[in-house]
């Protein structure tokens, strides 16, 4: 059993309450997803549950946690800086559980996670791995420690379809506690039997949480129904109140006018009118009591509002956006040296007009390497306006700047006001707009890059895992925004809903080049 009692977390810098008086009890078999908009404190809650001191540098937390006999295993959203420089062998050998594995057990892990057996002993640096390979390494090391409670922060980021299916199976078959955060709606729908929803209302001045012991889709649909039902009832109550109050005002005015005009020679009528006025005023007090019981207008945290591209971003249907050929795709760390390792051969890609394509493939096959080379070509073109969102946001962002300073190109007051307006539509508070970018969540950093793309007037977007840090609540908005973008999109993604709803064509990167796949095959791994 894992128990949390009366947890309140407050951001140290802007004194914003992230979570207030939060309590929770988890037992074996609970598969719990934490959802909420970007920057609402999901990762902070996860870190505190694992090790409270992990949030001390930026948040103050009060409350207690009881772990009992649980052995907590934590997968962070990002590797720690010191771990990025370790070799795979160093990374695994630091875990006591690694040395308890028999050769047969290691072979089982390698087969299950589709890596070579020498993966565990490789001298390759962790930062050289693909995003999906990093997740695989962390998951395997975590499982070797034999935890009873899994705390997984975005475990579905960057992993290929086969590993995504493995992750689904792992969560569903885990007999103990799983607490996870994920942007992948399909993963959540297929695994979670309990939902923790963290919201920030009234411009992030009010915190609210919901714990629902039901699958995510049931929770989401019931939430919408309850909101609409309460909203209808609140509107009906207010309409009835208006009718009642208007009727009351007419009665009150009538009695008051009669009292003002009654003759002093008619004391009986005057007494009756005063009694009537007393009754009318009693009605007013009763109405005030009834109004306190009136159905409240429901509050919920709205999804982000954003539009990407304009009519000017449209590309003529016949225009060739790119015709890219590459005899050999080489590993980036070895460049063009004679000992280069070939990832793929005979690559060819042609995109015309406003096509939206997605490149899929196994982890480590070279998708990000290929996309960077495509970006290098497109970013130099003058006949199109291309923008690139890398998998690692730090390649583009200046982490010590605030979002406003990073996006501001002119320094003019009107420009900064416009940027703040756009950031507001993306659910940034005034305080968050002045935070250094390095203090923002992954989703908030992604929003900065999206806004940069929008402000640039780009008509070609090059996106490496564009939905990887957005909440399942923002996901539909992001997909709609991408689907309606009037320009071309070249993307890498393993997000099944993104592939299905946004992409016109899917190409699988294999050692033999890019192979177009049927649209209905993209979820088969």
Coordinates of C-alpha atoms in Angstrom, one line a residue:
X1 CA 0.0 0.0 0.0
X2 CA 1.1 3.5 -0.8
X3 CA -0.6 6.3 1.1
X4 CA -0.4 10.1 0.9
X5 CA -2.0 12.3 3.5
X6 CA -2.7 16.1 3.3
X7 CA -0.1 17.0 0.7
X8 CA 0.1 20.7 -0.2
X9 CA 2.8 21.8 -2.7
X10 CA 3.6 25.5 -3.2
X11 CA 5.9 26.9 -5.9
X12 CA 8.6 28.8 -4.1
X13 CA 9.1 31.5 -6.8
X14 CA 5.6 32.7 -7.4
X15 CA 3.9 31.2 -4.3
X16 CA 1.4 29.4 -6.6
X17 CA -0.3 26.5 -4.9
X18 CA 0.3 23.5 -7.2
X19 CA -1.6 21.0 -5.1
X20 CA -3.7 21.5 -1.9
X21 CA -4.6 19.0 0.8
X22 CA -4.1 16.0 -1.6
X23 CA -4.7 12.5 -0.2
X24 CA -4.5 9.2 -1.9
X25 CA -4.3 5.5 -1.2
X26 CA -3.0 3.0 -3.8
X27 CA -3.1 -0.8 -3.6
X28 CA -1.8 -3.7 -5.7
X29 CA -3.5 -3.7 -9.1
X30 CA -4.0 0.1 -9.3
X31 CA -2.9 1.4 -12.7
X32 CA -3.1 5.2 -12.1
X33 CA -2.5 7.9 -14.7
X34 CA -1.8 11.5 -13.6
X35 CA -3.3 14.0 -16.1
X36 CA -3.4 17.8 -16.3
X37 CA -2.3 20.6 -18.5
X38 CA 1.4 21.5 -18.9
X39 CA 3.0 23.0 -15.9
X40 CA 0.3 21.9 -13.4
X41 CA 2.6 19.9 -11.3
X42 CA 2.3 16.3 -12.5
X43 CA 6.0 15.6 -12.5
X44 CA 6.4 17.5 -9.2
X45 CA 3.9 15.2 -7.6
X46 CA 5.6 12.1 -9.0
X47 CA 9.0 13.3 -7.8
X48 CA 7.7 14.0 -4.3
X49 CA 6.1 10.6 -4.0
X50 CA 9.4 8.9 -5.0
X51 CA 11.7 11.1 -2.9
X52 CA 10.3 14.3 -1.3
X53 CA 13.7 16.1 -1.3
X54 CA 13.7 16.1 -5.1
X55 CA 11.4 19.1 -5.2
X56 CA 13.0 21.1 -2.4
X57 CA 14.9 23.5 -4.7
X58 CA 11.8 24.9 -6.3
X59 CA 8.8 23.9 -4.2
X60 CA 7.7 23.7 -0.6
X61 CA 5.8 20.6 0.3
X62 CA 3.8 19.7 3.5
X63 CA 2.2 16.4 4.0
X64 CA 3.1 12.8 4.7
X65 CA 3.6 9.6 2.7
X66 CA 3.5 6.0 3.9
X67 CA 5.3 3.5 1.7
X68 CA 5.0 0.5 4.0
X69 CA 6.8 -2.4 2.4
X70 CA 6.7 -0.9 -1.1
X71 CA 9.9 -0.6 -3.1
X72 CA 9.5 2.4 -5.3
X73 CA 11.0 2.4 -8.8
X74 CA 11.2 5.8 -10.6
X75 CA 11.7 6.6 -14.3
X76 CA 12.3 10.3 -14.7
X77 CA 11.1 12.3 -17.7
X78 CA 14.7 13.3 -18.5
X79 CA 18.0 11.7 -17.7
X80 CA 20.0 13.4 -15.0
X81 CA 22.9 15.4 -16.5
X82 CA 25.6 13.3 -14.8
X83 CA 23.9 10.1 -16.2
X84 CA 24.1 11.4 -19.8
X85 CA 27.9 11.2 -19.7
X86 CA 28.0 7.6 -18.5
X87 CA 28.5 4.6 -20.8
X88 CA 25.7 2.0 -20.9
X89 CA 27.9 -0.4 -18.9
X90 CA 28.4 2.2 -16.2
X91 CA 24.7 3.0 -16.2
X92 CA 23.7 -0.6 -15.7
X93 CA 26.6 -1.6 -13.4
X94 CA 25.6 1.1 -10.8
X95 CA 22.3 -0.8 -10.2
X96 CA 22.7 -3.6 -7.6
X97 CA 20.0 -5.5 -9.4
X98 CA 22.1 -5.7 -12.6
X99 CA 24.6 -7.9 -10.9
X100 CA 21.9 -10.3 -9.7
X101 CA 20.9 -11.1 -13.2
X102 CA 21.9 -14.4 -14.7
X103 CA 23.1 -14.5 -18.4
X104 CA 19.8 -16.1 -19.2
X105 CA 17.8 -13.4 -17.6
X106 CA 19.8 -10.7 -19.4
X107 CA 19.2 -12.5 -22.6
X108 CA 15.5 -12.4 -21.8
X109 CA 15.6 -8.6 -21.2
X110 CA 17.5 -8.1 -24.5
X111 CA 15.0 -10.2 -26.4
X112 CA 12.0 -8.6 -24.8
X113 CA 13.2 -5.0 -25.4
X114 CA 14.7 -5.8 -28.8
X115 CA 18.3 -4.8 -28.1
X116 CA 21.5 -6.8 -28.7
X117 CA 22.9 -8.8 -25.7
X118 CA 26.0 -6.6 -25.6
X119 CA 23.8 -3.5 -25.1
X120 CA 24.3 -3.9 -21.3
X121 CA 28.1 -3.8 -21.7
X122 CA 28.4 -1.2 -24.4
X123 CA 30.9 1.7 -24.1
X124 CA 28.5 4.0 -25.9
X125 CA 27.6 7.1 -24.0
X126 CA 24.0 7.5 -22.8
X127 CA 23.6 10.8 -24.5
X128 CA 24.5 9.2 -27.8
X129 CA 21.5 6.9 -27.7
X130 CA 18.2 7.6 -29.4
X131 CA 15.4 8.9 -27.3
X132 CA 13.7 5.5 -27.4
X133 CA 16.9 3.6 -26.5
X134 CA 17.4 5.8 -23.4
X135 CA 13.9 4.8 -22.3
X136 CA 14.6 1.1 -22.9
X137 CA 17.8 1.3 -20.9
X138 CA 16.1 3.1 -18.0
X139 CA 13.1 0.7 -18.0
X140 CA 15.3 -2.4 -18.0
X141 CA 17.5 -1.1 -15.2
X142 CA 14.4 -0.2 -13.2
X143 CA 12.9 -3.6 -13.6
X144 CA 16.1 -5.3 -12.6
X145 CA 15.8 -3.6 -9.2
X146 CA 12.5 -5.6 -8.6
X147 CA 10.3 -2.7 -7.5
X148 CA 6.8 -3.2 -6.3
X149 CA 5.5 0.2 -7.3
X150 CA 6.4 1.7 -10.6
X151 CA 6.5 5.5 -10.9
X152 CA 6.9 6.3 -14.6
X153 CA 7.1 9.9 -15.9
X154 CA 6.4 9.9 -19.6
X155 CA 7.6 6.3 -20.3
X156 CA 6.0 6.4 -23.8
X157 CA 8.2 9.2 -25.0
X158 CA 10.2 8.4 -28.1
X159 CA 9.8 4.6 -28.0
X160 CA 8.9 2.7 -31.2
X161 CA 5.6 0.9 -31.7
X162 CA 6.9 -2.5 -30.7
X163 CA 8.3 -1.1 -27.4
X164 CA 5.1 0.9 -26.9
X165 CA 3.1 -2.4 -27.1
X166 CA 5.6 -3.9 -24.7
X167 CA 5.0 -1.0 -22.3
X168 CA 1.2 -1.5 -22.5
X169 CA 1.6 -5.2 -21.7
X170 CA 4.0 -4.4 -18.8
X171 CA 1.5 -2.0 -17.2
X172 CA -1.5 -4.2 -17.8
X173 CA 0.2 -7.3 -16.4
X174 CA 1.9 -5.7 -13.4
X175 CA 0.4 -7.1 -10.3
X176 CA 1.4 -4.2 -8.0
X177 CA 1.1 -0.4 -8.2
X178 CA 1.7 1.6 -11.4
X179 CA 1.6 5.4 -11.3
X180 CA 2.4 7.0 -14.6
X181 CA 2.3 10.2 -16.6
X182 CA 1.9 10.0 -20.4
X183 CA 0.8 12.1 -23.4
X184 CA -0.2 8.9 -25.3
X185 CA -4.0 8.8 -25.1
X186 CA -4.1 5.3 -26.6
X187 CA -1.7 4.0 -23.9
X188 CA -3.8 5.6 -21.2
X189 CA -7.0 4.3 -22.6
X190 CA -5.6 0.8 -22.9
X191 CA -4.0 0.6 -19.4
X192 CA -5.2 3.0 -16.7
X193 CA -8.0 1.9 -14.3
X194 CA -7.7 5.1 -12.2
X195 CA -7.2 8.8 -12.9
X196 CA -5.7 11.6 -10.9
X197 CA -6.6 14.9 -12.6
X198 CA -4.7 18.0 -11.5
X199 CA -6.2 21.4 -12.5
X200 CA -5.3 25.0 -12.1
X201 CA -8.3 27.3 -12.3
X202 CA -8.9 31.0 -12.4
X203 CA -5.7 31.8 -14.1
X204 CA -3.8 29.3 -12.0
X205 CA -4.8 31.0 -8.7
X206 CA -6.9 28.0 -7.6
X207 CA -5.8 24.4 -7.4
X208 CA -8.2 21.4 -7.7
X209 CA -7.7 17.7 -8.0
X210 CA -9.9 14.8 -8.8
X211 CA -9.3 11.1 -8.0
X212 CA -11.5 8.9 -10.1
X213 CA -11.4 5.1 -9.8
X214 CA -12.4 4.4 -13.4
X215 CA -10.7 4.1 -16.8
X216 CA -9.6 7.3 -18.5
X217 CA -12.1 7.3 -21.3
X218 CA -15.0 6.7 -18.8
X219 CA -13.7 9.6 -16.7
X220 CA -13.2 12.0 -19.6
X221 CA -16.7 11.3 -21.0
X222 CA -18.4 11.5 -17.6
X223 CA -16.5 14.7 -16.8
X224 CA -17.9 16.3 -20.0
X225 CA -21.5 15.0 -19.2
X226 CA -21.3 16.3 -15.6
X227 CA -20.0 19.6 -16.7
X228 CA -22.7 20.1 -19.3
X229 CA -25.4 18.9 -16.9
X230 CA -24.2 21.3 -14.2
X231 CA -23.9 24.1 -16.7
X232 CA -27.5 23.6 -17.9
X233 CA -28.8 23.4 -14.3
X234 CA -26.8 26.6 -13.4
X235 CA -28.3 28.4 -16.3
X236 CA -31.8 27.2 -15.5
X237 CA -31.4 28.3 -11.9
X238 CA -30.2 31.8 -12.9
X239 CA -33.0 32.1 -15.4
X240 CA -35.6 31.2 -12.8
X241 CA -33.9 33.6 -10.4
X242 CA -34.3 36.4 -12.9
X243 CA -38.0 35.7 -13.4
X244 CA -38.5 35.4 -9.7
X245 CA -36.6 38.6 -8.9
X246 CA -38.5 40.5 -11.5
X247 CA -41.8 39.4 -10.1
X248 CA -40.6 40.2 -6.6
X249 CA -39.5 43.7 -7.7
X250 CA -43.0 44.4 -9.2
X251 CA -44.7 43.2 -5.9
X252 CA -42.4 45.3 -3.8
X253 CA -42.8 48.4 -5.9
X254 CA -46.6 48.0 -5.9
X255 CA -46.8 47.7 -2.1
X256 CA -44.3 50.5 -1.6
X257 CA -46.4 52.8 -3.9
X258 CA -49.6 51.9 -2.2
X259 CA -48.0 52.7 1.2
X260 CA -46.9 56.1 0.0
X261 CA -50.3 57.0 -1.3
X262 CA -52.5 55.6 1.5
X263 CA -54.5 58.2 3.4
X264 CA -53.8 58.9 7.1
X265 CA -57.6 58.7 7.5
X266 CA -57.4 55.0 6.6
X267 CA -55.3 53.3 9.3
X268 CA -56.7 49.9 8.6
X269 CA -55.6 49.8 5.0
X270 CA -52.2 51.2 6.1
X271 CA -51.8 48.4 8.6
X272 CA -52.6 45.8 6.0
X273 CA -50.1 47.3 3.6
X274 CA -47.4 47.3 6.3
X275 CA -48.1 43.7 7.1
X276 CA -47.9 42.9 3.4
X277 CA -44.5 44.7 3.1
X278 CA -43.3 42.7 6.1
X279 CA -44.3 39.5 4.2
X280 CA -42.6 40.7 1.1
X281 CA -39.3 41.4 2.9
X282 CA -39.5 38.0 4.5
X283 CA -39.7 36.6 1.0
X284 CA -36.5 38.5 0.1
X285 CA -34.6 36.8 3.0
X286 CA -35.9 33.4 2.0
X287 CA -34.8 34.1 -1.6
X288 CA -31.3 35.0 -0.3
X289 CA -31.1 31.7 1.5
X290 CA -32.3 29.8 -1.6
X291 CA -29.7 31.7 -3.8
X292 CA -26.9 30.3 -1.6
X293 CA -28.1 26.8 -2.5
X294 CA -28.2 27.6 -6.2
X295 CA -26.2 25.4 -8.6
X296 CA -22.7 26.8 -9.1
X297 CA -21.5 27.5 -12.6
X298 CA -19.0 24.7 -13.2
X299 CA -15.3 25.4 -13.4
X300 CA -12.8 23.5 -15.5
X301 CA -9.4 24.2 -16.9
X302 CA -9.9 24.9 -20.6
X303 CA -7.6 23.3 -23.1
X304 CA -5.1 25.6 -24.8
X305 CA -6.3 27.8 -27.7
X306 CA -3.9 28.1 -30.6
X307 CA -3.9 28.5 -34.3
X308 CA -0.8 27.5 -36.4
X309 CA -0.3 29.1 -39.8
X310 CA -2.4 31.5 -41.9
X311 CA -3.6 31.6 -45.5
X312 CA -0.2 33.0 -46.4
X313 CA 1.3 29.7 -45.1
X314 CA -0.4 27.7 -47.8
X315 CA 1.8 25.9 -50.3
X316 CA 0.5 25.3 -53.9
X317 CA -0.5 21.7 -54.4
X318 CA 2.0 21.2 -57.3
X319 CA 5.0 22.8 -55.6
X320 CA 7.8 20.4 -54.6
X321 CA 8.7 21.0 -51.0
X322 CA 11.6 18.6 -51.0
X323 CA 13.1 15.9 -53.2
X324 CA 15.7 14.4 -50.9
X325 CA 18.1 11.6 -51.8
X326 CA 20.8 10.0 -49.7
X327 CA 22.9 7.0 -50.7
X328 CA 23.9 6.3 -47.1
X329 CA 22.6 7.5 -43.7
X330 CA 25.5 7.5 -41.3
X331 CA 25.7 7.6 -37.5
X332 CA 26.0 11.3 -36.5
X333 CA 28.9 10.7 -34.0
X334 CA 31.1 9.1 -36.6
X335 CA 30.3 11.5 -39.4
X336 CA 31.9 10.7 -42.7
X337 CA 34.9 8.9 -41.4
X338 CA 36.0 5.7 -43.0
X339 CA 34.8 3.7 -40.0
X340 CA 31.3 5.2 -40.2
X341 CA 28.4 2.9 -39.4
X342 CA 25.7 2.8 -42.0
X343 CA 22.2 3.1 -40.6
X344 CA 20.3 3.0 -43.9
X345 CA 20.9 3.1 -47.7
X346 CA 19.1 4.4 -50.8
X347 CA 16.9 6.9 -49.0
X348 CA 14.6 9.0 -51.2
X349 CA 11.7 11.3 -50.1
X350 CA 9.6 13.6 -52.2
X351 CA 6.9 15.9 -50.7
X352 CA 4.6 18.1 -52.7
X353 CA 2.2 20.8 -51.6
X354 CA 0.8 20.7 -48.1
X355 CA 1.4 17.0 -47.5
X356 CA 1.8 15.9 -44.0
X357 CA 4.1 12.9 -43.6
X358 CA 5.3 10.9 -40.7
X359 CA 8.5 8.8 -40.4
X360 CA 8.3 5.7 -38.2
X361 CA 10.7 2.9 -37.4
X362 CA 12.5 1.0 -34.7
X363 CA 14.5 2.9 -32.1
X364 CA 18.1 3.5 -33.2
X365 CA 17.4 3.1 -36.9
X366 CA 18.3 6.7 -37.5
X367 CA 15.0 8.7 -37.8
X368 CA 16.2 11.7 -35.8
X369 CA 19.5 11.7 -37.7
X370 CA 17.6 11.7 -41.0
X371 CA 15.2 14.4 -39.9
X372 CA 18.1 16.7 -38.9
X373 CA 19.6 16.3 -42.4
X374 CA 16.3 17.1 -44.0
X375 CA 16.0 20.1 -41.7
X376 CA 19.5 21.3 -42.7
X377 CA 18.5 21.3 -46.3
X378 CA 15.1 23.0 -45.8
X379 CA 16.3 25.7 -43.4
X380 CA 18.7 27.0 -46.0
X381 CA 16.0 27.4 -48.7
X382 CA 14.7 30.8 -49.5
X383 CA 11.6 29.8 -51.5
X384 CA 10.0 28.3 -48.4
X385 CA 9.9 29.2 -44.7
X386 CA 10.9 26.2 -42.6
X387 CA 10.9 25.8 -38.9
X388 CA 12.4 22.8 -36.9
X389 CA 11.2 21.4 -33.6
X390 CA 13.9 18.9 -32.4
X391 CA 13.3 16.1 -30.0
X392 CA 15.7 17.8 -27.6
X393 CA 14.2 21.3 -27.1
X394 CA 17.5 22.6 -25.7
X395 CA 19.0 22.5 -29.2
X396 CA 16.7 25.5 -30.1
X397 CA 15.8 27.2 -26.8
X398 CA 17.9 29.6 -24.9
X399 CA 17.3 28.3 -21.4
X400 CA 18.3 31.4 -19.4
X401 CA 15.9 33.7 -21.3
X402 CA 12.3 34.1 -20.4
X403 CA 9.7 33.0 -23.0
X404 CA 8.9 36.6 -23.8
X405 CA 12.6 37.6 -24.3
X406 CA 13.3 34.5 -26.4
X407 CA 10.4 35.2 -28.7
X408 CA 10.9 38.9 -28.9
X409 CA 12.8 39.9 -32.1
X410 CA 12.2 43.7 -32.1
X411 CA 12.1 44.9 -28.5
X412 CA 9.1 47.0 -29.2
X413 CA 6.4 47.3 -26.7
X414 CA 3.6 46.2 -29.1
X415 CA 5.6 43.1 -30.0
X416 CA 6.1 42.1 -26.4
X417 CA 2.4 42.7 -25.7
X418 CA 1.4 40.5 -28.6
X419 CA 3.7 37.7 -27.4
X420 CA 2.2 37.9 -23.9
X421 CA -1.3 37.7 -25.4
X422 CA -0.3 34.5 -27.3
X423 CA 1.4 33.0 -24.3
X424 CA -1.8 33.7 -22.3
X425 CA -3.8 31.7 -24.8
X426 CA -1.4 28.8 -24.2
X427 CA -2.2 29.0 -20.5
X428 CA 0.9 30.8 -19.2
X429 CA 0.4 33.0 -16.2
X430 CA 2.1 36.4 -16.0
X431 CA 4.6 34.9 -13.5
X432 CA 5.5 32.0 -15.8
X433 CA 6.1 34.4 -18.7
X434 CA 8.9 35.8 -16.6
X435 CA 10.4 32.5 -15.5
X436 CA 13.7 31.4 -17.2
X437 CA 12.8 28.7 -19.8
X438 CA 14.9 26.2 -18.0
X439 CA 12.4 26.3 -15.1
X440 CA 9.4 25.4 -17.4
X441 CA 8.0 21.9 -17.9
X442 CA 8.6 20.0 -21.0
X443 CA 5.1 20.8 -22.4
X444 CA 5.6 24.5 -21.7
X445 CA 8.9 24.5 -23.5
X446 CA 7.2 22.8 -26.5
X447 CA 4.6 25.6 -26.5
X448 CA 7.3 28.2 -26.8
X449 CA 8.6 26.4 -29.9
X450 CA 5.1 26.1 -31.3
X451 CA 4.6 29.8 -30.8
X452 CA 8.0 30.6 -32.4
X453 CA 6.8 28.6 -35.5
X454 CA 3.5 30.5 -35.6
X455 CA 5.1 33.9 -35.3
X456 CA 7.7 33.1 -38.0
X457 CA 5.1 32.6 -40.7
X458 CA 6.5 29.2 -41.5
X459 CA 4.9 27.1 -44.2
X460 CA 7.0 23.9 -43.7
X461 CA 7.3 22.4 -40.2
X462 CA 9.9 19.7 -39.4
X463 CA 8.8 18.1 -36.1
X464 CA 10.5 15.4 -34.1
X465 CA 7.9 13.8 -31.7
X466 CA 5.8 17.0 -31.6
X467 CA 3.2 15.6 -29.1
X468 CA 5.6 14.0 -26.7
X469 CA 5.1 16.5 -23.8
X470 CA 1.5 17.5 -24.2
X471 CA -1.2 16.3 -21.9
X472 CA -4.0 14.1 -23.2
X473 CA -6.3 17.0 -22.7
X474 CA -4.2 19.3 -25.0
X475 CA -3.6 16.4 -27.4
X476 CA -6.9 16.9 -29.4
X477 CA -6.2 20.6 -29.8
X478 CA -2.6 20.0 -31.0
X479 CA -3.7 17.4 -33.5
X480 CA -6.5 19.7 -34.8
X481 CA -4.0 22.6 -35.1
X482 CA -1.5 20.4 -37.1
X483 CA -4.2 18.9 -39.2
X484 CA -5.5 22.3 -40.2
X485 CA -2.0 23.8 -40.8
X486 CA -2.1 25.0 -44.5
X487 CA 1.6 24.1 -45.1
X488 CA 3.6 20.9 -45.2
X489 CA 4.6 18.8 -42.2
X490 CA 7.5 16.4 -42.0
X491 CA 7.4 14.6 -38.7
X492 CA 8.6 11.7 -36.6
X493 CA 6.0 10.3 -34.2
X494 CA 4.9 7.1 -32.4
X495 CA 1.8 8.8 -31.2
X496 CA -0.9 6.6 -32.7
X497 CA -3.7 9.3 -32.6
X498 CA -1.3 11.9 -34.2
X499 CA -0.4 9.5 -37.0
X500 CA -4.0 8.6 -37.6
X501 CA -5.6 12.1 -37.4
X502 CA -2.8 14.3 -38.9
X503 CA -0.6 12.4 -41.3
X504 CA -1.4 11.8 -45.0
X505 CA 1.4 9.4 -45.6
X506 CA 3.6 7.1 -43.3
X507 CA 7.1 6.1 -44.2
X508 CA 9.0 3.5 -42.3
X509 CA 12.8 4.0 -42.1
X510 CA 14.5 0.6 -42.6
X511 CA 18.1 -0.3 -43.4
X512 CA 17.0 -0.5 -47.0
X513 CA 15.6 3.1 -47.0
X514 CA 12.1 4.7 -46.6
X515 CA 9.2 2.4 -47.3
X516 CA 5.7 3.8 -47.6
X517 CA 3.2 2.0 -45.4
X518 CA -0.6 1.8 -45.7
X519 CA -2.4 4.2 -43.4
X520 CA -4.2 1.4 -41.6
X521 CA -0.9 -0.3 -40.7
X522 CA 0.8 2.4 -38.7
X523 CA -0.4 1.0 -35.3
X524 CA 1.0 -2.5 -35.9
X525 CA 4.6 -1.8 -34.9

